[in-house]
Coordinates of C-alpha atoms and ligand atoms in Angstrom, one line a residue:
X1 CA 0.0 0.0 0.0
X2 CA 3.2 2.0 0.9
X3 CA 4.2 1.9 -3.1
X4 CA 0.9 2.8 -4.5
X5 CA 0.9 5.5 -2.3
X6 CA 4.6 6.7 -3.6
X7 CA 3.4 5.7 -7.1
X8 CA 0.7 7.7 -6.8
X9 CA 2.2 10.9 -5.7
X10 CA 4.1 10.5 -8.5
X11 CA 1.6 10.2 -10.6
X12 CA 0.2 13.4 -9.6
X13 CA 3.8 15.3 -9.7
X14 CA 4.2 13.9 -13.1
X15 CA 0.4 15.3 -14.3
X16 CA 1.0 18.8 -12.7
X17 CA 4.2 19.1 -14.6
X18 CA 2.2 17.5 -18.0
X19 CA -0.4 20.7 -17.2
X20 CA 2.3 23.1 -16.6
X21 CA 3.9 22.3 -19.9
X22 CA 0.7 22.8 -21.7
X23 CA 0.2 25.9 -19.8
X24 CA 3.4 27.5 -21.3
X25 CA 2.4 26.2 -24.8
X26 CA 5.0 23.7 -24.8
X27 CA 3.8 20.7 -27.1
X28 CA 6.5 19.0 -27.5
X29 CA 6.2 15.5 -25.5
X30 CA 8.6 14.6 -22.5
X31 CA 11.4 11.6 -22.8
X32 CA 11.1 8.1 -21.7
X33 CA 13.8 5.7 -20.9
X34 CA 13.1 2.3 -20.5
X35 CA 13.2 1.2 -24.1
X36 CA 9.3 1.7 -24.7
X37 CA 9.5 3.0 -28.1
X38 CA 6.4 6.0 -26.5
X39 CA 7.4 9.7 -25.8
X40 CA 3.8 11.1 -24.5
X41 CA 0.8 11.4 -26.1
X42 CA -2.6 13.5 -26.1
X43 CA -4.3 13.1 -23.0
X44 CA -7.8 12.5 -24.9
X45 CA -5.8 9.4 -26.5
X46 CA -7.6 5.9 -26.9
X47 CA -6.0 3.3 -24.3
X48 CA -6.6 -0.3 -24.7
X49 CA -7.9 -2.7 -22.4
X50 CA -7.8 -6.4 -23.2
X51 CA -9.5 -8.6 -20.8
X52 CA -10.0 -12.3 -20.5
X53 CA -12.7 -14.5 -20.4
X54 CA -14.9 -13.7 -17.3
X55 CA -13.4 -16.7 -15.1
X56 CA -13.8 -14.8 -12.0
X57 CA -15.4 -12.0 -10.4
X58 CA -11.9 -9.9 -10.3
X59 CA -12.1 -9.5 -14.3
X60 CA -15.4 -8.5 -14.0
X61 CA -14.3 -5.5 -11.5
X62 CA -11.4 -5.0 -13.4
X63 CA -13.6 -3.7 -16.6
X64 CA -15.6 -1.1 -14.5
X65 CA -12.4 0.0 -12.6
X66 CA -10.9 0.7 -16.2
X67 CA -13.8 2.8 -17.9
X68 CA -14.2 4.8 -14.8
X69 CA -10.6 5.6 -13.7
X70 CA -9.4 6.0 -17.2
X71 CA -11.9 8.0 -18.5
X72 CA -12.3 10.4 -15.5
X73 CA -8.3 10.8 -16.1
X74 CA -9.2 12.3 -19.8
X75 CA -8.1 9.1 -21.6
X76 CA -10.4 7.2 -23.9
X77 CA -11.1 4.1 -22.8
X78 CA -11.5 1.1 -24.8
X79 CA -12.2 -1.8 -23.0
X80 CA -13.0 -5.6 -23.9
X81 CA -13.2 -9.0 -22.9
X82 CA -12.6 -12.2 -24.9
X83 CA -15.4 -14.5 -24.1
X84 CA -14.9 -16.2 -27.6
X85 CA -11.3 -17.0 -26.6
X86 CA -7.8 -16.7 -28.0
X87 CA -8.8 -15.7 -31.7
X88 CA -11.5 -12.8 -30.3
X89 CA -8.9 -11.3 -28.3
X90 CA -6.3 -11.2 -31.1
X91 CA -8.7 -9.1 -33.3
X92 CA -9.6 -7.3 -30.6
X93 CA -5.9 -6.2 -29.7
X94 CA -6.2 -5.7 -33.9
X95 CA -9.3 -3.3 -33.5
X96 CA -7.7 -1.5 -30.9
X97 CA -4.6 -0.7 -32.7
X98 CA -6.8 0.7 -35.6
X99 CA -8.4 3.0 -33.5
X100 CA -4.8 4.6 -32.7
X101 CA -4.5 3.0 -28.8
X102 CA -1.5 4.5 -27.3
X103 CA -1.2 2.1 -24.5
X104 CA -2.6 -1.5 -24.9
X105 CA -3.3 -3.2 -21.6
X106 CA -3.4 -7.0 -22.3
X107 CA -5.1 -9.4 -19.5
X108 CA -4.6 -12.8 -22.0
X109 CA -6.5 -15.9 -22.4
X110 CA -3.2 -17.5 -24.2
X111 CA -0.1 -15.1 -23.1
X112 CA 1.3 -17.0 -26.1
X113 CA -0.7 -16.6 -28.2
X114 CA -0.8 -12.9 -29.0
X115 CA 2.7 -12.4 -30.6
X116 CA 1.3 -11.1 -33.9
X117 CA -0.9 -8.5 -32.7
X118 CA 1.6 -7.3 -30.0
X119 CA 4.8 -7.0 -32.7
X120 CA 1.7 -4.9 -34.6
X121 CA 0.9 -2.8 -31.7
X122 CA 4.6 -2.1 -30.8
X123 CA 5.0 -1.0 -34.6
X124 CA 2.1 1.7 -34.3
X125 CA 3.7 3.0 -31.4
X126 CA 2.0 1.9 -28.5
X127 CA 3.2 1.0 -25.4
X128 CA 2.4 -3.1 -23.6
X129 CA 1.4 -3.6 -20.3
X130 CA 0.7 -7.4 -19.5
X131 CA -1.9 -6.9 -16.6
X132 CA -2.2 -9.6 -13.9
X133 CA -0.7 -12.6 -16.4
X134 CA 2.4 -12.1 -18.3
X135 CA 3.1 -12.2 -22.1
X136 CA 4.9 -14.8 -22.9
X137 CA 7.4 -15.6 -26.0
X138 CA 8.1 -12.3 -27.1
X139 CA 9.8 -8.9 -26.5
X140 CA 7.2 -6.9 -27.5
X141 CA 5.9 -6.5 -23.8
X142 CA 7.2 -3.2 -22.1
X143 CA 5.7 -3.5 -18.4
X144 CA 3.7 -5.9 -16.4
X145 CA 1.7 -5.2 -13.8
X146 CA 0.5 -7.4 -10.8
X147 CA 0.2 -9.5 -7.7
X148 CA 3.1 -11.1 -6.6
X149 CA 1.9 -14.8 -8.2
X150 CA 4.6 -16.7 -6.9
X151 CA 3.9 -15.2 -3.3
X152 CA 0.1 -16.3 -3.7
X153 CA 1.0 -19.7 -4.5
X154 CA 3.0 -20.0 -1.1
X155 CA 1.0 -18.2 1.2
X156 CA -1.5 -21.3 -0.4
X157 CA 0.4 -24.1 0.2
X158 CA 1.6 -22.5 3.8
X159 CA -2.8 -22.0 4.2
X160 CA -3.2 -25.6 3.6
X161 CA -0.4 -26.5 6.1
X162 CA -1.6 -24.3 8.7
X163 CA -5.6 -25.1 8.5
X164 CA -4.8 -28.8 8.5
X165 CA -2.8 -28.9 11.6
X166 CA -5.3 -26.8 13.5
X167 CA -8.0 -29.4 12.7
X168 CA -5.9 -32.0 13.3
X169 CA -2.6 -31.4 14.7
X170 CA -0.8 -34.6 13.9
X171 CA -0.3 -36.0 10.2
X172 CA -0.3 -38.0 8.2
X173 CA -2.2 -35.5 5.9
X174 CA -4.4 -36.7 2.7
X175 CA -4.4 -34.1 0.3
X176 CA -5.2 -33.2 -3.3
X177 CA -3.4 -30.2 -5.8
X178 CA -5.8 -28.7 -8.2
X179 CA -4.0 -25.7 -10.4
X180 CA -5.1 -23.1 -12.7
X181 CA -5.5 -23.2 -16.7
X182 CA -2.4 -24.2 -18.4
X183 CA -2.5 -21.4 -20.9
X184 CA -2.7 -18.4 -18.3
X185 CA 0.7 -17.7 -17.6
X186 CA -0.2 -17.1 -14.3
X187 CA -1.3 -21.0 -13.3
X188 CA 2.6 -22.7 -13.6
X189 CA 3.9 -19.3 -11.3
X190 CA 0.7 -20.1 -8.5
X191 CA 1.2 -23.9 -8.5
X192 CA 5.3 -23.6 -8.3
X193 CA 5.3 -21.3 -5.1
X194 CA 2.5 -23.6 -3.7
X195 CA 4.9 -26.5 -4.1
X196 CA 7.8 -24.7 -2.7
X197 CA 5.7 -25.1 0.4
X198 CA 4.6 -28.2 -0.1
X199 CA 6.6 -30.5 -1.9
X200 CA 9.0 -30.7 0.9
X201 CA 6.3 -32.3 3.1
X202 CA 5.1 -34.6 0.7
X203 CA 8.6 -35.5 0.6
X204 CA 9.1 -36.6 4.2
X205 CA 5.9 -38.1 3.8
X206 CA 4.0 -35.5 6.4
X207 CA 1.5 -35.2 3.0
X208 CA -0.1 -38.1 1.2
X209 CA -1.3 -37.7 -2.7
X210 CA -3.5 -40.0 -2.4
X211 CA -4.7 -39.9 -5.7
X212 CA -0.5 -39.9 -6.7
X213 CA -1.6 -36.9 -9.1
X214 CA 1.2 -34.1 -7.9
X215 CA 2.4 -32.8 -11.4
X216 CA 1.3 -29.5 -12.4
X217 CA 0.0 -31.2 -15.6
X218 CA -1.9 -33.7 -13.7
X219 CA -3.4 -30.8 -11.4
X220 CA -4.6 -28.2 -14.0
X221 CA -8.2 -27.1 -14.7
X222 CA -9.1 -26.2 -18.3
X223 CA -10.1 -22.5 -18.7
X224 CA -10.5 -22.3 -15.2
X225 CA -13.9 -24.0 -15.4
X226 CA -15.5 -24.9 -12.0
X227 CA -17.4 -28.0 -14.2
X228 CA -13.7 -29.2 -15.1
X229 CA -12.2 -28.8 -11.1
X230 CA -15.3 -30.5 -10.0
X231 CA -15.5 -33.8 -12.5
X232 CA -11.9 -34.2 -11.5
X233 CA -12.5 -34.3 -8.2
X234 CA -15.7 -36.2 -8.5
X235 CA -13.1 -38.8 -9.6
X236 CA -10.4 -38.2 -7.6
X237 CA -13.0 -39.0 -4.4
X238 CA -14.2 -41.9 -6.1
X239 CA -11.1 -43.6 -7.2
X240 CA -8.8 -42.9 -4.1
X241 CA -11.3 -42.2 -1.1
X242 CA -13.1 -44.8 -0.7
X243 CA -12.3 -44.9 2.9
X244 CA -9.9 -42.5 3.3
X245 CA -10.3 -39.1 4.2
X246 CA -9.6 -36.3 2.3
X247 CA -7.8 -33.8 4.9
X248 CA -6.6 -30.7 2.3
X249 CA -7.1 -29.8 -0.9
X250 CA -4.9 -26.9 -3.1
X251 CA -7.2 -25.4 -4.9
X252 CA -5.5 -22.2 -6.8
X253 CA -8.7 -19.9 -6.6
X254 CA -12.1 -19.4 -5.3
X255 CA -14.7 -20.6 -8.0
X256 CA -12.0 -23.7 -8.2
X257 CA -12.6 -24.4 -4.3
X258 CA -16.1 -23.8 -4.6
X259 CA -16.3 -26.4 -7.1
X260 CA -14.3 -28.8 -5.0
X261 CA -16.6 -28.3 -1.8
X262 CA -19.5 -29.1 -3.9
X263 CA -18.3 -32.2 -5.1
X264 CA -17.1 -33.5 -1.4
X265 CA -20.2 -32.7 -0.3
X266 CA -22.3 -34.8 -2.7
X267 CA -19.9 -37.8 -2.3
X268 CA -21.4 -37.2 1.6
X269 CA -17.8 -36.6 2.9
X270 CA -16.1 -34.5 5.6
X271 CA -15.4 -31.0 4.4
X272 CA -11.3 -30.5 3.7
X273 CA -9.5 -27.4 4.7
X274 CA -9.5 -25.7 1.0
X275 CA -7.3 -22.6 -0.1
X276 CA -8.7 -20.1 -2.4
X277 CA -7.5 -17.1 -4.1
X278 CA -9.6 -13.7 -5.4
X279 CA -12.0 -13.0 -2.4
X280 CA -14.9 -13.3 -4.1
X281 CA -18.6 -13.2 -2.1
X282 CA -19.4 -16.4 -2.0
X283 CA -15.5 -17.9 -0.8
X284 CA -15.8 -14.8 1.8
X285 CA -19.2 -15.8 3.2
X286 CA -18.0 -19.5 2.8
X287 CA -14.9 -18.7 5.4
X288 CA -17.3 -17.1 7.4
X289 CA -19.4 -20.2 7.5
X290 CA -16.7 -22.1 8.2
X291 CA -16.3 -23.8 5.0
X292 CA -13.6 -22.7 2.4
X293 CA -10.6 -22.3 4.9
X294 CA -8.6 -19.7 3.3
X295 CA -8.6 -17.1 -0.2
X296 CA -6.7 -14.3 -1.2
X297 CA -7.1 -10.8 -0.9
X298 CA -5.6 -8.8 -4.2
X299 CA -7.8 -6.1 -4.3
X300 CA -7.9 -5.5 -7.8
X301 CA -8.7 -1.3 -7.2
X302 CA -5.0 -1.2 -6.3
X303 CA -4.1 -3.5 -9.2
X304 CA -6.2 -1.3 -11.8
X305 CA -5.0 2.3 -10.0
X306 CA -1.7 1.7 -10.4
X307 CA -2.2 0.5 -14.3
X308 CA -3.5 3.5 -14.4
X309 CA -0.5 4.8 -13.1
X310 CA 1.6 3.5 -15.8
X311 CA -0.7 5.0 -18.5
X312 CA -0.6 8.3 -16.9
X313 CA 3.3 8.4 -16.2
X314 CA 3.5 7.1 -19.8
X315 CA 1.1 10.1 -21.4
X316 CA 3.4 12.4 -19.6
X317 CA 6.7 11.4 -20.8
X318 CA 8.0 9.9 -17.8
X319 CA 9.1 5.7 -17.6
X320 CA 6.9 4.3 -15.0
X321 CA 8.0 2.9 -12.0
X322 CA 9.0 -0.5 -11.4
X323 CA 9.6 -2.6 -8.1
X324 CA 10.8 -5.9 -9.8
X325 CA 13.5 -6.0 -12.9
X326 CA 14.5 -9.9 -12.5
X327 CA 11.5 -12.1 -11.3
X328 CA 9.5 -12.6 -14.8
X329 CA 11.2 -13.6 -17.6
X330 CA 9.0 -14.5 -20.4
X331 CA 11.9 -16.5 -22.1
X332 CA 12.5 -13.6 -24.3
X333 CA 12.9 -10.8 -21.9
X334 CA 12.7 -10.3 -18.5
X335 CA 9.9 -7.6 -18.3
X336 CA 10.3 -4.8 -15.8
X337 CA 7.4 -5.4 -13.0
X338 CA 5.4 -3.6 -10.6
X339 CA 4.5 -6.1 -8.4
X340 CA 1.7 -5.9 -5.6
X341 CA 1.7 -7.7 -2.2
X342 CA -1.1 -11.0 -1.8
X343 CA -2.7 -11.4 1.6
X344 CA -3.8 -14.2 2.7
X345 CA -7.1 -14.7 4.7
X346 CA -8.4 -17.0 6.7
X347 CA -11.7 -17.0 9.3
X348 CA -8.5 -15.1 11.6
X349 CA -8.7 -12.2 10.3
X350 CA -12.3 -12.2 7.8
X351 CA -13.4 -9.5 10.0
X352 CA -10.5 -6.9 9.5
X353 CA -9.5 -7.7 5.9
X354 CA -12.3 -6.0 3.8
X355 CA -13.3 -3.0 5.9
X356 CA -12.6 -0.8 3.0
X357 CA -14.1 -2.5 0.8
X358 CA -17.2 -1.4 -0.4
X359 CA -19.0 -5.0 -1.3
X360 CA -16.9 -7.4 1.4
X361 CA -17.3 -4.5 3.9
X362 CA -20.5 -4.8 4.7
X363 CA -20.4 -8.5 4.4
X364 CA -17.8 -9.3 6.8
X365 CA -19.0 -6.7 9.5
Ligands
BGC401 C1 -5.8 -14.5 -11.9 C2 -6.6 -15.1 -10.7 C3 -7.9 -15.7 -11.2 C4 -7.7 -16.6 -12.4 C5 -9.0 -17.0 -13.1 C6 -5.6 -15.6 -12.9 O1 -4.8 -15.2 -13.9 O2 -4.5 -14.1 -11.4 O3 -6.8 -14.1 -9.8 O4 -8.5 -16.5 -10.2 O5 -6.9 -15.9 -13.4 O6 -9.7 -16.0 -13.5

């Protein structure tokens, strides 16, 4: 919260002096360093937002958060989401380019899979910022912008730890690792810091796989579907718990888990301690009931405001601030970051998590 706050004084220094220059009837754009190919723009200019597939409620935030904070800084906002998939957000990075976007904010389906549309955006001038997953496979990327994924993924695995010894505090621990979509970038990044946690306890045999499923390949959820996490655990139960119990599951967000509980409780078993990730309403109220043991708070204001941030240092001719130059390499480049801080939340600290927060607020009062 410390570095928004820094960023966004910056921000502000950064539009005063933009005004100023105006003022005197100076058009001529300011510098940027960090090899973004932009030197400041029009205010009024379009800026591109290039969302996902709704898979959770934090993409659905993100596309209000945009039009409103973008627009009420004088920028045009253009923003879309590619329910279609991969081939609907490539035209859509397309369209936006057309329209003369000066900044291209890219939340991918495939972070692969955009390498054509990027190299085209870069070549009309505009400056990349991979939002929340990274683009992978190419250099065309200038900033990316996000949680800390790799910190999510362990403060999951060290959830799952914790929750189970309260309930039970001596192991041998039954558990199952569900992960994210193979194509989001981000699913590899949550699943490796969750291992980092855990791996060295299934090691020393403190965890049991029952199901012997522990690869990331074996783990991953298609699209992020809750139909997909719940079929495979439909079968996980049925093929490795006959009898056993099922003590902790990994589950990398919070329609995943949701999924999860549904299908433990129509095999008619005990309820596992279950991680989570995105603080959506129904996980919160479920760790207020009790149920889903843990998610994770990434508010996504912060992550939109300080986009927003980017865009605005970028319009004025300044490089915007990074926090991270060697964590996320995309195998071509290792893209300068602004990362954001997870926090994890349990039924602990429910109560004192959200009380800014407009919609949990309320909720967790
Ligand atoms: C985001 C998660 C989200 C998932 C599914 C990921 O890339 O980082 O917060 O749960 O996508 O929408």
């Amino acid at each position: 919260m410390r570095m928004i706050g820094k960023a966004g004084k910056a921000a502000a220094v950064a539009a005063i002096a933009a005004l100023a220059l105006t003022a005197c009837g100076r058009t001529e754009p300011g510098t940027t360093g960090g090899g973004t190919g932009a030197a400041g723009f029009e205010q009024s200019s379009s800026i591109g937002v290039a969302l996902p597939q709704k898979t959770s409620e934090n993409w659905v935030l993100a596309e209000k958060l945009f039009n409103d904070g973008l627009s009420s800084a004088g920028f045009k906002p253009d923003v879309q989401f590619a329910n279609g998939g991969v081939s609907e957000q490539q035209n859509q990075i397309s369209a936006m380019i057309t329209k003369g976007a000066k900044v291209i904010i890219v939340g991918a389906i495939d972070g692969a899979q955009l390498g054509t549309q990027l190299k085209q955006a870069k070549d009309s001038g505009a400056t990349i910022i991979a939002y929340d997953r990274l683009l992978l496979n190419t250099e065309n990327v200038d900033y990316y912008v996000a949680y800390d994924n790799f910190k999510v993924g362990e403060l999951q695995g060290q959830a799952l730890l914790d929750g189970m010894k309260a309930k039970k505090p001596a192991g041998p621990y039954n558990i199952e690792l569900f992960a994210g979509s193979p194509d989001d970038a981000n699913a590899k990044v949550f699943f490796d810091g969750a291992m980092s946690v855990l791996k060295p306890k299934i090691d020393d045999g403190t965890l049991k796989v029952a199901s012997g499923q522990t690869s990331f390949e074996q783990a991953v959820t298609q699209g992020w579907k809750a139909e997909n996490a719940q079929r495979r655990a439909d079968t996980l139960l049925t093929g490795s718990y006959g009898t056993a119990s099922l003590d902790g599951v990994l589950s990398p967000n919070d329609t995943l888990a949701r999924a999860v509980l549904t299908s433990v409780k129509a095999a008619g078993k005990p309820l596992p301690v279950i991680t989570g990730q995105d603080s959506e309403v129904e996980s919160v109220k479920s760790i207020l009931a009790g149920e889903q043991y843990s998610t994770i708070n990434k508010d996504t204001r912060k992550l939109v405001e300080h986009a927003i941030v980017m865009v605005k240092d970028l319009q004025a001719g300044k490089t915007p601030e990074i926090n991270d130059d060697k964590s996320y390499n995309n195998t071509v480049k290792t893209v300068p970051a602004y990362l954001l801080e997870p926090v994890i939340v349990t039924a602990a600290n429910v109560k004192t998590a959200y009380v800014d927060d407009p919609v949990l607020g309320p909720i967790t009062k």
